[in-house]
CSV table of C-alpha atoms and ligand atoms in Angstrom, one decimal:
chain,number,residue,atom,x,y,z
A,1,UNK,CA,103.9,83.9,91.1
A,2,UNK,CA,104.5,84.1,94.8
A,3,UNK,CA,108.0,84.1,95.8
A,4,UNK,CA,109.3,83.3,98.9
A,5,UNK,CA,108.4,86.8,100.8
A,6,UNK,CA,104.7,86.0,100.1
A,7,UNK,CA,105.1,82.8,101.1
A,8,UNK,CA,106.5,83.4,104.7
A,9,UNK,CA,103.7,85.9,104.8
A,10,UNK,CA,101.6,83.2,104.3
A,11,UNK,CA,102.9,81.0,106.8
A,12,UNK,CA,102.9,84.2,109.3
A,13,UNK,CA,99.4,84.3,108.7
A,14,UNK,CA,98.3,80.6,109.0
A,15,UNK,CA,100.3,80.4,112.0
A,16,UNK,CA,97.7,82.6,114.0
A,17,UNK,CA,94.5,80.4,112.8
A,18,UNK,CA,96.4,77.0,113.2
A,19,UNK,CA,99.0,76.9,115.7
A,20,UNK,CA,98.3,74.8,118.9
A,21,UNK,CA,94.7,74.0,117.0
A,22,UNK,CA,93.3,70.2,116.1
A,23,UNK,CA,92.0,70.1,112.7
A,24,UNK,CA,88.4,69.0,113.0
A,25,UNK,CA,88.0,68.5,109.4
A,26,UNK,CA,90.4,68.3,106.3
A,27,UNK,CA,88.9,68.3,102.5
A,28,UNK,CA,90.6,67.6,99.4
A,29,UNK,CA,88.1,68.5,96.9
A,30,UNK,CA,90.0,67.0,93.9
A,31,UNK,CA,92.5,64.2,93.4
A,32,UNK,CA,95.4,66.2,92.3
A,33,UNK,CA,97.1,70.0,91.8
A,34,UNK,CA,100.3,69.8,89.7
A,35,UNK,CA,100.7,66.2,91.1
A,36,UNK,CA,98.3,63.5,93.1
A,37,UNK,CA,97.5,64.9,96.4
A,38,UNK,CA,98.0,61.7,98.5
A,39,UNK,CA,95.4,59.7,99.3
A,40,UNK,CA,95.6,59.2,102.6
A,41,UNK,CA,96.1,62.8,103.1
A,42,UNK,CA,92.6,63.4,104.8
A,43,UNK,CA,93.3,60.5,107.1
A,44,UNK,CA,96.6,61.4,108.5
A,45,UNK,CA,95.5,65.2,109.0
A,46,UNK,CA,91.8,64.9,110.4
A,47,UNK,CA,91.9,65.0,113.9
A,48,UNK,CA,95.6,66.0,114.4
A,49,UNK,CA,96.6,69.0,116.2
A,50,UNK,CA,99.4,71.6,114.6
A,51,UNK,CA,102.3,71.6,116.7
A,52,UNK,CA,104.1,74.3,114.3
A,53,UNK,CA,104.8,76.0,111.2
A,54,UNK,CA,107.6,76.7,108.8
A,55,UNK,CA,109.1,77.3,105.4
A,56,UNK,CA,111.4,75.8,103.1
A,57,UNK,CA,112.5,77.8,100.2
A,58,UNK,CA,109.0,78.5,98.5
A,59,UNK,CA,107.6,75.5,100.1
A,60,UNK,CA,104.9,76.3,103.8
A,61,UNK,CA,105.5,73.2,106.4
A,62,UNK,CA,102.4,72.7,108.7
A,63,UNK,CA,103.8,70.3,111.3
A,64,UNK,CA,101.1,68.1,113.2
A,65,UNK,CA,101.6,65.7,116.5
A,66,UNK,CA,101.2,62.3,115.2
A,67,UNK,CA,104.6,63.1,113.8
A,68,UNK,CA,103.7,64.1,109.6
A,69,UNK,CA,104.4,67.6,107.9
A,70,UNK,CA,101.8,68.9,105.7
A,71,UNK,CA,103.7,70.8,102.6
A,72,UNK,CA,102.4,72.9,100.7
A,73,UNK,CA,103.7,75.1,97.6
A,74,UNK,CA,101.4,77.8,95.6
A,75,UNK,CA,102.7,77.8,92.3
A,76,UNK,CA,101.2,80.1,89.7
A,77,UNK,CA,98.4,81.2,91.6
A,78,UNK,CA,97.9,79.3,94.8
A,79,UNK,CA,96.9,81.3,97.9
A,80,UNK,CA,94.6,80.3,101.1
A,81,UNK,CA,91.7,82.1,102.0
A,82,UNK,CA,90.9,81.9,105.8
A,83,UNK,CA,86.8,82.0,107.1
A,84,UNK,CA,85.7,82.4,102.9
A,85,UNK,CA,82.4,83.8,102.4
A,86,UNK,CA,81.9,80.9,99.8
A,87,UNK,CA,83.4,77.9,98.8
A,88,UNK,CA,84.3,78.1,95.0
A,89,UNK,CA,86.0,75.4,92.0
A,90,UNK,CA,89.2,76.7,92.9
A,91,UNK,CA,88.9,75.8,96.6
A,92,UNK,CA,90.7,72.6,96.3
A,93,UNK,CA,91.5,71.5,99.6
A,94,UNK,CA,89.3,72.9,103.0
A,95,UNK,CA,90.7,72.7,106.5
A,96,UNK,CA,88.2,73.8,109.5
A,97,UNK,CA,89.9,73.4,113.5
A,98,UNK,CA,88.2,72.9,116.2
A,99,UNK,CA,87.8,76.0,117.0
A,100,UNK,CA,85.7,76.6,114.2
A,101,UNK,CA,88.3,78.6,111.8
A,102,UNK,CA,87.9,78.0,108.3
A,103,UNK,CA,90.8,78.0,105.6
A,104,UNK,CA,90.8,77.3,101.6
A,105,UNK,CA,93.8,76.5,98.9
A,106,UNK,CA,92.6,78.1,96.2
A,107,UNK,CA,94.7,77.9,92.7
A,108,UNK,CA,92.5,78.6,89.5
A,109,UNK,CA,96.0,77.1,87.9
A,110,UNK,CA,96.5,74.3,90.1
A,111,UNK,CA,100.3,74.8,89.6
A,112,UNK,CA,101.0,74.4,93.2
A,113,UNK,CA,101.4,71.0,95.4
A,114,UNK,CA,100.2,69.0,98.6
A,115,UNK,CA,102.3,66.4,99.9
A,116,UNK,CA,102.3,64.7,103.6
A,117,UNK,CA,106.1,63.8,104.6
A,118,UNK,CA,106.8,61.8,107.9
A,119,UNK,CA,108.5,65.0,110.3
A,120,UNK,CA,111.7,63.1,110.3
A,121,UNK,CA,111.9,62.0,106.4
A,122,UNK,CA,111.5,65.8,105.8
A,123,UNK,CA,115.1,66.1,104.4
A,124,UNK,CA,114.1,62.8,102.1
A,125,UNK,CA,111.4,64.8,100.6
A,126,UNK,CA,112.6,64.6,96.8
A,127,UNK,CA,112.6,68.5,96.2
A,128,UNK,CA,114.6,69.2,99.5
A,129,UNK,CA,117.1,66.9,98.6
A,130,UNK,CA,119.4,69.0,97.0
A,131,UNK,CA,118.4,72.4,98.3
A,132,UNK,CA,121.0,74.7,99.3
A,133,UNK,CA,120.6,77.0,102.6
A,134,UNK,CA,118.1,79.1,103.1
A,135,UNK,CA,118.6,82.8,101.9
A,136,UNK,CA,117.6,84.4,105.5
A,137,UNK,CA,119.0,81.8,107.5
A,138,UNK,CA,122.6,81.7,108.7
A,139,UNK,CA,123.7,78.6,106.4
A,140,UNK,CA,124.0,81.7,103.7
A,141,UNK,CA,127.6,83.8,104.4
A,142,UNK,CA,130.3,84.9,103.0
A,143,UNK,CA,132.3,82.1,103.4
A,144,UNK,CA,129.7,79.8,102.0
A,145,UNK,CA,129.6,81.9,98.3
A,146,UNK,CA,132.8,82.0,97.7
A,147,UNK,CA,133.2,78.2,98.6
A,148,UNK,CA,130.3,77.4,96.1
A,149,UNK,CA,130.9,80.1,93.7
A,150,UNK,CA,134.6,79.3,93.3
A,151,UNK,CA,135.7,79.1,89.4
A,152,UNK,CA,132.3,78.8,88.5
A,153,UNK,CA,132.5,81.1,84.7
A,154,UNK,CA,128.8,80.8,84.6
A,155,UNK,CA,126.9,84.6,85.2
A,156,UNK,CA,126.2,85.4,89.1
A,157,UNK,CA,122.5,86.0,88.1
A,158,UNK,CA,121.9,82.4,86.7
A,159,UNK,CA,124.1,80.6,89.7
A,160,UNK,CA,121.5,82.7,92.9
A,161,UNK,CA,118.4,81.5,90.4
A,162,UNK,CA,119.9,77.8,91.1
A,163,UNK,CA,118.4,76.1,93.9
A,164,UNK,CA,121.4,73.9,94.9
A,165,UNK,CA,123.4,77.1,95.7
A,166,UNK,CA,120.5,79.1,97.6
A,167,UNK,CA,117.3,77.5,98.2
A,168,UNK,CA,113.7,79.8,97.2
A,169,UNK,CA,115.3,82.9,95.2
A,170,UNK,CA,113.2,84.0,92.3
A,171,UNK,CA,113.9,86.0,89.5
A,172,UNK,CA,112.9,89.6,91.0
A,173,UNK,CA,114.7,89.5,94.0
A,174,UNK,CA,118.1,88.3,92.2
A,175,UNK,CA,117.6,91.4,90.5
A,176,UNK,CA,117.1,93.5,93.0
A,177,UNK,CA,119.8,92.2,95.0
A,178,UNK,CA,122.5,92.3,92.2
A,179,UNK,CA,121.6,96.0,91.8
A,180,UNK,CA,121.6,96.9,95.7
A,181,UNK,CA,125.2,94.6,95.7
A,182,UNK,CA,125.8,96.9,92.4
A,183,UNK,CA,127.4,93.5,90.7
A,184,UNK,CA,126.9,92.9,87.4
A,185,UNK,CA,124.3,90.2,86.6
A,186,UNK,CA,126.6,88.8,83.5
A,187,UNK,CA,129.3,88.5,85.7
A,188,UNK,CA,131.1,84.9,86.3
A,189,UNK,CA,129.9,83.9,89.5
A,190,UNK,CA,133.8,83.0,90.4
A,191,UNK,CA,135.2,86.1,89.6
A,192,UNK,CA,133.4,88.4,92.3
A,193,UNK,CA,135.9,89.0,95.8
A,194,UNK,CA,134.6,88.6,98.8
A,195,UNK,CA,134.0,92.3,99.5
A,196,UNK,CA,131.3,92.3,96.6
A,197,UNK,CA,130.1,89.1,98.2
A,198,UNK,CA,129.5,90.6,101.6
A,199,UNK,CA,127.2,92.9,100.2
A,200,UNK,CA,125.4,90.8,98.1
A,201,UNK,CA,124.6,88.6,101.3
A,202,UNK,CA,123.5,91.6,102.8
A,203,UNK,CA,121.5,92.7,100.0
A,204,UNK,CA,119.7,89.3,99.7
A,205,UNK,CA,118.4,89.8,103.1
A,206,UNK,CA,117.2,93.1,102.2
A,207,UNK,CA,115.5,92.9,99.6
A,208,UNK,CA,113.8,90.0,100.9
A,209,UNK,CA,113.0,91.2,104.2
A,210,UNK,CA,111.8,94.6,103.2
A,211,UNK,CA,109.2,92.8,101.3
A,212,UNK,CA,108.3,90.4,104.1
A,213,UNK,CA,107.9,93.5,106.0
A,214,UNK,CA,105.6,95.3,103.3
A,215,UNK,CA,103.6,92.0,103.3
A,216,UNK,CA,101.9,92.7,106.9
A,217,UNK,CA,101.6,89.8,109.2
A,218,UNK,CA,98.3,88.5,108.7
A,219,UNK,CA,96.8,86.5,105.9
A,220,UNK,CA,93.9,88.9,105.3
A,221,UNK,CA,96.3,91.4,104.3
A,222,UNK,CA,98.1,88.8,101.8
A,223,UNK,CA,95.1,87.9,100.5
A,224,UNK,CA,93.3,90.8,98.9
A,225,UNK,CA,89.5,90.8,98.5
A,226,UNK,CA,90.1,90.6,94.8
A,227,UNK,CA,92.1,87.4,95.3
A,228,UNK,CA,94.6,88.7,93.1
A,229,UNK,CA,97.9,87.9,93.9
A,230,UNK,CA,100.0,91.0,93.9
A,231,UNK,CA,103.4,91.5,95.1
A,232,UNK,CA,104.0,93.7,98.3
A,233,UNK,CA,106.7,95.9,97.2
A,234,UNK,CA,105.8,97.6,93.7
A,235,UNK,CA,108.5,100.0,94.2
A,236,UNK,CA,111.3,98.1,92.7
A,237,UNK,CA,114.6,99.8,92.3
A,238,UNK,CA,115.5,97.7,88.7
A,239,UNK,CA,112.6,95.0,88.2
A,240,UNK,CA,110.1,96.2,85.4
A,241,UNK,CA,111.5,99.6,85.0
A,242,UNK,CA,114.2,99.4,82.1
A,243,UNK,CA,114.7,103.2,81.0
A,244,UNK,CA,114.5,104.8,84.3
A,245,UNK,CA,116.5,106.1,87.2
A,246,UNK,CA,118.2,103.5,88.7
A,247,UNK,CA,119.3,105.0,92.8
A,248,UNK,CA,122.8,105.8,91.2
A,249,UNK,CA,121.7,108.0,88.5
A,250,UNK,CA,122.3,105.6,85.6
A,251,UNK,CA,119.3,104.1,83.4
A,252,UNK,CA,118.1,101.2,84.2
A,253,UNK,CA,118.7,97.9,81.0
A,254,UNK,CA,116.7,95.3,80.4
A,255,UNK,CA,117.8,92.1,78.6
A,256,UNK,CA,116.0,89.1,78.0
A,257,UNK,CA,117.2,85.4,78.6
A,258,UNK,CA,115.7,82.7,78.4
A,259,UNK,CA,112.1,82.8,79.2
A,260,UNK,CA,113.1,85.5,82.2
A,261,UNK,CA,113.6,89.3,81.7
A,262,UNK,CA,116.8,90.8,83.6
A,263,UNK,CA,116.9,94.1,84.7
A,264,UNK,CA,119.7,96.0,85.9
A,265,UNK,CA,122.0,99.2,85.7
A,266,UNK,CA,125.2,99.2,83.8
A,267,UNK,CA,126.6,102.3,85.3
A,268,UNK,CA,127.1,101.4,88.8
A,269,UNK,CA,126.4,96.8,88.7
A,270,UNK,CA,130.2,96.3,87.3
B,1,LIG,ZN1,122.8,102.2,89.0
């Protein structure tokens, strides 16, 4: 599933086909991913020039002049394929610029979304409601955690999976992070001081950035010829390797919960 590193990769990448650029012609090619892609979608877009890009949590903003925000999310599978050889079933929505670039959502699973929000209803859009700050932005500090965390007895690994307290963390990178912040993932999320919660900011953006970094910054690397989605960084230091090293020596644990595996080190994550 791409997580929010592959999604700013993405946006990195789209950025350099459709910034400044009118869209000559936009093409949904069904009537609906995980939800209805709007109707008038095609209408508002065709003929409108991209003022900017961005991201929100896991969710790529593609802002346009006549003042709407094209927002997109990839779910399972989703990626976009820029100047494709060939148009296939899973191209479900076609974008070409005036400059004669060529880009394709493709998502065999059709897990991911369209929407087209007004620029200035952004904050109204329903899953960005309740969204807490982003985890590479500034909104994210110490001070904010132990606000939000305070006498909360529920474990530190479950409260950075919910979206109201950081927005676009998935389940790898909380593990990663606990284990670089060497706090254990069981812990009560109101029980951790403030020195373990300066490094677990800091190791947020780490882990994060470092595979932002491995990602490249164009869309032809994200998109490998296979069209598999992989993730950048395989060399995790906990995730998918219970019975190794971890860094510290100690052997990395795996336990499972709910439908999510967690991974960490009970020598040094206390
Ligand atoms: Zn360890």
């Amino acid at each position: 599933m791409p997580e929010l590193p592959e999604v700013e990769t993405t946006v990195r990448g789209l950025r350099s086909v459709l910034e400044g650029e009118r869209l000559a012609e936009v093409t949904p090619r069904r009537a609906d991913l995980r939800r209805a892609i709007p109707a008038d979608l095609r209408q508002r877009l065709t003929g409108a020039r991209v003022i900017g890009l961005g991201r929100r949590a896991k969710y790529g903003l593609i802002y346009t002049d006549r003042g709407d925000t094209l927002i997109f999310h990839l779910g399972m599978s989703g990626r976009w394929r820029v100047d494709p050889a060939d148009i296939g079933t899973h191209d479900h929505l076609l974008i070409t610029t005036e400059a004669g670039r060529q880009l394709s959502l493709n998502d065999p699973r059709r897990f991911g979304s369209l929407d087209i929000i007004e620029t200035d209803a952004l904050a109204q859009f329903g899953p960005f409601q309740a969204m807490g700050p982003e985890p590479l932005g500034d909104d994210l500090s110490v001070d904010y955690l132990a606000r939000v965390l305070e006498g909360r007895l529920a474990p530190i690994k479950a409260l950075l999976l919910d979206q109201r307290i950081v927005a676009g963390l998935g389940n790898i990178y909380v593990c990663e992070a606990l284990n670089l912040a060497r706090i254990a993932p069981g812990k009560p999320g109101g029980q951790i001081g403030r020195p373990k919660l300066k490094a677990l900011v800091e190791a947020i953006r780490m882990v994060l950035e470092a595979a932002i970094l491995a990602g490249g910054s164009t869309l032809r690397d994200y998109a490998r010829p296979d069209g598999e989605l992989g993730y950048f960084s395989t060399q995790w230091r906990v995730y998918g390797r219970e019975g190794e090293a971890c860094p510290c020596g100690g052997i990395v644990a795996r336990r499972a919960d709910g439908g999510r595996s967690t991974f960490f080190c009970p020598k040094c994550q206390r």
